[in-house]
Coordinates of C-alpha atoms in Angstrom, one line a residue:
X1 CA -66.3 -15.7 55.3
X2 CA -70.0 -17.2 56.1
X3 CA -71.9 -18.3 53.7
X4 CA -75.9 -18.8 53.9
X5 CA -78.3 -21.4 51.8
X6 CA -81.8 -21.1 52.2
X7 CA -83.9 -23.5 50.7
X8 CA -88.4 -22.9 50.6
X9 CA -90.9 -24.8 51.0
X10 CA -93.8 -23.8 48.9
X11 CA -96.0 -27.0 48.5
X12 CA -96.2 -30.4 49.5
X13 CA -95.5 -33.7 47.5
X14 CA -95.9 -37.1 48.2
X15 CA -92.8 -39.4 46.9
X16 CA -93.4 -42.5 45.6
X17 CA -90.9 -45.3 45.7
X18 CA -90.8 -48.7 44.4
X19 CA -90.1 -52.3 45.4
X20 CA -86.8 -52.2 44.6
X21 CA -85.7 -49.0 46.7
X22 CA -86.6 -51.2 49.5
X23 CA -86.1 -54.8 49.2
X24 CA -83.8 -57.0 47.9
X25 CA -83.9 -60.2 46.1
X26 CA -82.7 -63.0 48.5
X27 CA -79.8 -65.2 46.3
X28 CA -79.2 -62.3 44.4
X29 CA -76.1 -60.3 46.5
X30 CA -72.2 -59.5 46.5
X31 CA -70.2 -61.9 48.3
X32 CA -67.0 -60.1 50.0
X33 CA -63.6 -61.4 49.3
X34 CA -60.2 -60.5 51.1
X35 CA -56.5 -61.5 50.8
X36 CA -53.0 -60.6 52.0
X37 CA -50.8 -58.9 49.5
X38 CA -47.2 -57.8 49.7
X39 CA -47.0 -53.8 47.9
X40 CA -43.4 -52.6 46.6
X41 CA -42.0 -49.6 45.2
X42 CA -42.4 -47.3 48.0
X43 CA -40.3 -44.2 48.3
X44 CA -38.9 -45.3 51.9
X45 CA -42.6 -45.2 53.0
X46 CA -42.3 -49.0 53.7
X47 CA -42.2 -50.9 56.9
X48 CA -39.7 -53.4 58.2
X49 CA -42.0 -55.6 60.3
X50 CA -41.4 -59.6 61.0
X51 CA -44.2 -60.7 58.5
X52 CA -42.6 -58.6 56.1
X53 CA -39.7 -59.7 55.6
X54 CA -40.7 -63.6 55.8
X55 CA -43.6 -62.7 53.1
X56 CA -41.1 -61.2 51.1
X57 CA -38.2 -63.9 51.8
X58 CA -40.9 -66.4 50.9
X59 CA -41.6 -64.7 47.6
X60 CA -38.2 -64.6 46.6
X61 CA -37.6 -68.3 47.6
X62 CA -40.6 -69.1 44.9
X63 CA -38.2 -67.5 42.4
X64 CA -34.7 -69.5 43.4
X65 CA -33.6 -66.8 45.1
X66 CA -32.6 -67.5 48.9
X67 CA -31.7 -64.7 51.3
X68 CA -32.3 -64.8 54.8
X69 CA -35.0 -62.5 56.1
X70 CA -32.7 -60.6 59.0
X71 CA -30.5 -59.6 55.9
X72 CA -33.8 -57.6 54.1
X73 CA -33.3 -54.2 55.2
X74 CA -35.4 -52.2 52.5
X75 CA -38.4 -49.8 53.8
X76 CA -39.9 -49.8 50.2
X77 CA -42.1 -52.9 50.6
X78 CA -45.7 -53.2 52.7
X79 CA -47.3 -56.1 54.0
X80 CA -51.0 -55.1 53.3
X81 CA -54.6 -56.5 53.3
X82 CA -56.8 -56.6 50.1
X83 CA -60.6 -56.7 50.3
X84 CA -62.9 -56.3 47.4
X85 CA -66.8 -57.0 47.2
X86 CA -67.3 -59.6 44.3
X87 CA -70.9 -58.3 42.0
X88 CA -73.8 -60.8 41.8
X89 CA -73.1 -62.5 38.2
X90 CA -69.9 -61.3 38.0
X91 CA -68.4 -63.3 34.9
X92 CA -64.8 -63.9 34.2
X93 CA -62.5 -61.4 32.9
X94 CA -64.3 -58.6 34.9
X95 CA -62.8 -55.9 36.6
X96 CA -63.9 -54.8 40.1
X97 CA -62.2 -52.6 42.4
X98 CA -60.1 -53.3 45.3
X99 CA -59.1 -51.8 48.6
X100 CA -55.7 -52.4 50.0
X101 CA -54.8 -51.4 53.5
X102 CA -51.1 -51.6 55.3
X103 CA -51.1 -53.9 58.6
X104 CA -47.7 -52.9 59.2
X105 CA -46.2 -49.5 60.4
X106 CA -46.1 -48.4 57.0
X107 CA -46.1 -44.0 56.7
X108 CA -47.6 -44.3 53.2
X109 CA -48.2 -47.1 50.0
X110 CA -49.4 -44.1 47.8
X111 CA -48.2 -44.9 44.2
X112 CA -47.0 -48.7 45.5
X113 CA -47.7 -51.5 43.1
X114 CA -49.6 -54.2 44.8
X115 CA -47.8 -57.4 43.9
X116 CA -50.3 -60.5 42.3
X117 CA -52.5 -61.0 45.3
X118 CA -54.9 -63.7 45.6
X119 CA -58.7 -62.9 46.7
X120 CA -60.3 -65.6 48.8
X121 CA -64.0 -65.3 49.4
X122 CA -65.2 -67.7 53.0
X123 CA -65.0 -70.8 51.4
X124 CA -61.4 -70.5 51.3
X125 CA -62.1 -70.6 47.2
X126 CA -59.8 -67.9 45.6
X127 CA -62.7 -65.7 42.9
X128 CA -60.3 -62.8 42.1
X129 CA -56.2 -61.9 41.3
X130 CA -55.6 -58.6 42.0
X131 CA -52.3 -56.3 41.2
X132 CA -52.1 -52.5 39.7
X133 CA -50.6 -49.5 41.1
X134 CA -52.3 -47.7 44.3
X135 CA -53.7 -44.5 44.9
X136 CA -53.8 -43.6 48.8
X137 CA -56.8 -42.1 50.3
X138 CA -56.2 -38.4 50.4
X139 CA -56.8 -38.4 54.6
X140 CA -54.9 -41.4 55.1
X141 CA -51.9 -42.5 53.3
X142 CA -51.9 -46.4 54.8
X143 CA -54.7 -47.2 52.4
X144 CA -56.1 -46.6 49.1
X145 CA -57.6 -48.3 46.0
X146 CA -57.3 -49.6 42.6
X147 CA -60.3 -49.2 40.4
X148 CA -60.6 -51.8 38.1
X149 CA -57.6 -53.5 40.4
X150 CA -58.8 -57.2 40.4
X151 CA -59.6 -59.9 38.0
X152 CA -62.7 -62.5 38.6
X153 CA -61.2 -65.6 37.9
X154 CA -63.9 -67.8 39.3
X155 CA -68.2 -67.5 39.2
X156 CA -70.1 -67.8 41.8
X157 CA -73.0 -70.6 40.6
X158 CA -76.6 -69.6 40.8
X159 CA -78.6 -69.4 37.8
X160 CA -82.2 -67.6 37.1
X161 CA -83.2 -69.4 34.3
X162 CA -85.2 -72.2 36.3
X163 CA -86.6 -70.3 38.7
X164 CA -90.3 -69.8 39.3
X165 CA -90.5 -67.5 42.5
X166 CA -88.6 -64.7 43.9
X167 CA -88.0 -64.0 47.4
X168 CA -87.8 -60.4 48.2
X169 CA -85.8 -59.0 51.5
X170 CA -87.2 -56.0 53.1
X171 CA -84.5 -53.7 54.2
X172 CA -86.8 -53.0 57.2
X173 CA -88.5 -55.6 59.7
X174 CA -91.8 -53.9 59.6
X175 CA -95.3 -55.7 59.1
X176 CA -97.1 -52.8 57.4
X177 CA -94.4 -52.4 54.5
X178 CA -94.6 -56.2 54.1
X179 CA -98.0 -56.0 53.7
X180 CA -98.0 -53.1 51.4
X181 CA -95.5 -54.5 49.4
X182 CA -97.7 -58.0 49.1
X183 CA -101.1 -56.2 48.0
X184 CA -99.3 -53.8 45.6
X185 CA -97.7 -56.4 43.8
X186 CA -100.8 -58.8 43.8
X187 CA -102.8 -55.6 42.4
X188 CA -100.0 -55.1 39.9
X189 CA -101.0 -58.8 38.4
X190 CA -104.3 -58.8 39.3
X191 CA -104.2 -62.4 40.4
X192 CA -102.5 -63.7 44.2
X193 CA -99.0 -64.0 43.2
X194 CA -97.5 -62.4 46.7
X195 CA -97.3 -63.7 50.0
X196 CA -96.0 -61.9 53.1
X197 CA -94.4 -64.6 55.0
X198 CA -93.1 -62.7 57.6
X199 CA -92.4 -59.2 58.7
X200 CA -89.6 -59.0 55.9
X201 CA -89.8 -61.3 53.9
X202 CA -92.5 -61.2 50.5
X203 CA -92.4 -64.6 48.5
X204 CA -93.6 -63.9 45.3
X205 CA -94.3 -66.7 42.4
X206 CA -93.6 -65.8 38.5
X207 CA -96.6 -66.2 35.9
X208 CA -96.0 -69.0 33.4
X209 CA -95.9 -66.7 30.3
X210 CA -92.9 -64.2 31.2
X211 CA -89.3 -64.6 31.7
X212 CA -87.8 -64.6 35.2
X213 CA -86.1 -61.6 34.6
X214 CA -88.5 -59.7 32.7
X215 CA -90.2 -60.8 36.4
X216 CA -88.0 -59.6 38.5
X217 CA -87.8 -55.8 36.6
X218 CA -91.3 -55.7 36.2
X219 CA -92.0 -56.5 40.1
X220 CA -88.7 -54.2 41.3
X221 CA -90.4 -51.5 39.3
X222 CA -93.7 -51.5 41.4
X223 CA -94.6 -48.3 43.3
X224 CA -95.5 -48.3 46.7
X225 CA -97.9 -45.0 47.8
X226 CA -96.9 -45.3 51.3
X227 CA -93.8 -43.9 53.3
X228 CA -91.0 -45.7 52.4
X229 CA -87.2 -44.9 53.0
X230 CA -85.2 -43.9 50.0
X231 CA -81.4 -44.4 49.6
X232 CA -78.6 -42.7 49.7
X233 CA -75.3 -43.6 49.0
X234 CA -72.1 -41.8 49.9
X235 CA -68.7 -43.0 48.5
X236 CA -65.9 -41.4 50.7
X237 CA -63.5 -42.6 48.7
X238 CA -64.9 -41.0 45.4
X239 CA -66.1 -38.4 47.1
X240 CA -69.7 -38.6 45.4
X241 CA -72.9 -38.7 46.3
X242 CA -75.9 -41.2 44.8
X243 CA -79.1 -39.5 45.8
X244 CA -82.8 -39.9 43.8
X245 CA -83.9 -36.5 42.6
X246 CA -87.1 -36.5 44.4
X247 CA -85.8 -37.3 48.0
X248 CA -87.4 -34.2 50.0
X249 CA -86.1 -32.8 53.4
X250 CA -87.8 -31.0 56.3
X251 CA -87.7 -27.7 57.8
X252 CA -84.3 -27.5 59.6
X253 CA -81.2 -25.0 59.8
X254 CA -77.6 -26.6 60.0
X255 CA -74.6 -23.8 60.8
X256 CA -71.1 -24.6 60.2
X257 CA -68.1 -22.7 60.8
X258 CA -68.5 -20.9 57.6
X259 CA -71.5 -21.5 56.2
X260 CA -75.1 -21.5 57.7
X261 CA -78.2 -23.7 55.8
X262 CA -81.8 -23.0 56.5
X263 CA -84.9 -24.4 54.9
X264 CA -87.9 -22.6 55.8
X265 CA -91.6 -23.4 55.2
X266 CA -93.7 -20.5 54.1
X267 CA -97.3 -20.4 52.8
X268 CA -97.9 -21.1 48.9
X269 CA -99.3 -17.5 48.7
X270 CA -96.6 -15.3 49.8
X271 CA -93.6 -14.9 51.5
X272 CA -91.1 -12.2 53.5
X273 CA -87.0 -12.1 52.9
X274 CA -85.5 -9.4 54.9
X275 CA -89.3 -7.8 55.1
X276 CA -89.9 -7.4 51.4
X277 CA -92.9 -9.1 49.5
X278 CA -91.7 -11.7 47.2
X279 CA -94.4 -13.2 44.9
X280 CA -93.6 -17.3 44.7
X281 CA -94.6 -17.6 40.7
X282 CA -91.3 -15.4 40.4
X283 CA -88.0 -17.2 39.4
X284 CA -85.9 -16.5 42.6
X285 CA -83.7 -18.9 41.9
X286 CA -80.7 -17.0 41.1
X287 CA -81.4 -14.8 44.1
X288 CA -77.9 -14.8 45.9
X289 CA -76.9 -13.3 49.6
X290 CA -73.8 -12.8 51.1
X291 CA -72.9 -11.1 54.6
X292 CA -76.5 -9.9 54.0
X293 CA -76.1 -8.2 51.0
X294 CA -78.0 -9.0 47.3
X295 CA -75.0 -10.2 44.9
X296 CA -74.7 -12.0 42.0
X297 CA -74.8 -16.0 41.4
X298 CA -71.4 -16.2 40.8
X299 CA -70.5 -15.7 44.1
X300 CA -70.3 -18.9 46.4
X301 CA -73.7 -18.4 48.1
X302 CA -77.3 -19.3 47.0
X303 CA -81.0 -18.2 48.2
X304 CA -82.9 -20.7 46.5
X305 CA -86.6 -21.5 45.5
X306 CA -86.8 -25.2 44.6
X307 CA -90.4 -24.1 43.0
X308 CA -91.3 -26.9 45.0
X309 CA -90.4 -29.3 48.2
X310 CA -86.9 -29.0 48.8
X311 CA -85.4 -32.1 47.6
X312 CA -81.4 -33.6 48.4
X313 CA -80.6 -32.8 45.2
X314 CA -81.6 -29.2 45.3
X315 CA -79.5 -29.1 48.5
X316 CA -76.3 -30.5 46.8
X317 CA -76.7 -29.1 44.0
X318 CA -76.7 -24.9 46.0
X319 CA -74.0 -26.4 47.9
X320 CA -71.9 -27.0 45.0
X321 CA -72.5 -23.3 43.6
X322 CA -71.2 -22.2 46.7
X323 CA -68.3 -24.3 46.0
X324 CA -68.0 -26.1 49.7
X325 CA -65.8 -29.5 49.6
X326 CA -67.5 -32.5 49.3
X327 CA -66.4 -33.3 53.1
X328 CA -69.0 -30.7 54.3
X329 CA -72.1 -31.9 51.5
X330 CA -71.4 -35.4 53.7
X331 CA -71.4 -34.2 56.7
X332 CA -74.0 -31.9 56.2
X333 CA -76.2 -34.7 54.9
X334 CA -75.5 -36.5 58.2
X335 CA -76.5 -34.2 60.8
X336 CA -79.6 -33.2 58.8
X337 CA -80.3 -37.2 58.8
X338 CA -79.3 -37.6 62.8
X339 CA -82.3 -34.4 63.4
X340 CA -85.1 -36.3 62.0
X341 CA -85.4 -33.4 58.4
X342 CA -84.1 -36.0 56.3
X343 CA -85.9 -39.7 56.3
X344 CA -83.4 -41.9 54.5
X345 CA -81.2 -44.5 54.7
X346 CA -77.5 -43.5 54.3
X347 CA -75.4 -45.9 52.7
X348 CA -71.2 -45.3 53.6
X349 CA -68.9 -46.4 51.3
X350 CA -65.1 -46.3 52.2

């Protein structure tokens, strides 16, 4: 069965964004950590490499239990990676998620418990212990996650409190956003506060009488008139989608194998669907066709009047009625993004 969205354009917004949906604050970032982890418990899923065995002979040597490694036979133990991104500020005792992936020739660690695995960040420092039981990644079984699998055990040191400046990041090397960026913020304060220094970099200095990070929310906060790129982030893993409400896309139409999107501009005043008249100030939205046909909203297929630009969200959000998997909402987003309709910047998570 094919199903068709359409999505209408009735009038034009401008969409603001601020400071922070473009910049970053330079010393103010997540620092990746990684480590090498042996996971048991698997139902014959294992592998019998050579770095195995000898990570597992080695870890039952560190328990006074010596057995040589051509004698460990067992295809329920992985040899697997562990990576992990480690939050600005983290503090210990907090939990962060963890990715573990099988080096070996492993069919599946799906339900394995990761053994206590140390997480090294480049400094050859270890920041995190991780252990907890895995859940695979439903397209492939040789890796997976554990939310909430890791422990910070160590800070990173970098303080706020004594700082008088900020150094923001643009995302993009362009002069015109850094110059936008340094007059909006210096007509925020009224007073010179913001230098560009370079095409992405704004140096901005803190008044005397606030708080650095009463600074810091108050500049990220800033809007910026022009066109900017808004964000959106796409966890693969989760299988969710991050997206501002008020991210709009162009005129474009996407078909699948069984489902067709178009969004079409029509004039404010009026505008034809299968030649009939259909006044804009009426609620459409739970107009519905399928094969062609009027039917009801419960069916898996939306016509839909945003009542305004069509935005991501309104696009997710008809795609969801018409119950598609979140695989197609992703890839959808994607080709819409490669043809020019949608002016973002995709973030992928695994």
């Amino acid at each position: 069965m094919r199903f068709l969205v359409t999505l209408f354009f009735m009038i034009n917004f401008s969409f603001a964004v601020t400071i922070k949906d473009i910049s970053n604050i330079v010393g103010i970032r997540d620092n990746q950590l990684i480590g090498y982890g042996l996971v048991v418990g698997l139902a014959g899923t294992g592998d019998k490499s050579q770095f195995t065995m000898q990570s597992l002979q080695n870890l039952l040597r560190n328990s006074y239990i010596k057995i040589p490694a051509s004698s460990i036979k067992s295809k329920n133990i992985a040899a697997v990676m562990v990576t992990a991104e480690l939050p600005a500020f983290s503090r210990q005792g907090d939990k962060i998620k963890i990715k573990i992936s099988a080096i070996g020739d492993a069919k599946s660690i799906d339900h394995g418990e990761l053994l206590l695995t140390q997480l090294k960040a480049v400094d050859g420092q270890v920041y995190a212990l991780a252990q907890g039981t895995i859940v695979a990644d439903k397209k492939n079984a040789t890796t997976g996650f554990i939310y909430e699998g890791a422990t910070i055990e160590n800070e990173v040191g970098y303080s706020l409190k004594d700082e008088n400046s900020v150094t923001l990041s643009l995302f993009k090397n362009d002069a015109k956003q850094a110059y936008e960026v340094e007059k909006a913020i210096n007509n925020a304060y009224g007073i010179p506060i913001a230098m560009a220094t370079d095409t992405r970099t704004v140096e901005v200095k803190k008044p005397a009488n606030i708080s650095i990070v009463r600074f810091i929310s108050e500049i990220e906060d800033i809007k910026l008139d022009s066109n900017f790129k808004k964000k959106i982030i796409i966890d693969i893993a989760r299988e969710t989608i991050i997206a501002g409400a008020d991210i709009p896309i162009d005129p474009i139409t996407v078909a699948k194998g069984n489902f067709t999107i178009r969004i079409k501009k029509f004039p404010l005043e009026e505008f034809q669907w299968d030649n009939k008249r259909v006044n804009p100030g009426k609620n459409i939205g739970d107009d519905v066709k399928l094969d062609n046909k009027p039917i009801a909203v419960e069916i898996n297929n939306t016509l839909m009047n945003s009542k305004g630009t069509p935005t991501v969200s309104d696009l997710v959000r008809a795609m969801k009625v018409m119950k598609l998997p979140m695989t197609d909402i992703i890839d959808t987003l994607k080709m819409i993004k490669d043809m020019g309709a949608l002016d973002v910047e995709l973030e992928i998570r695994g």
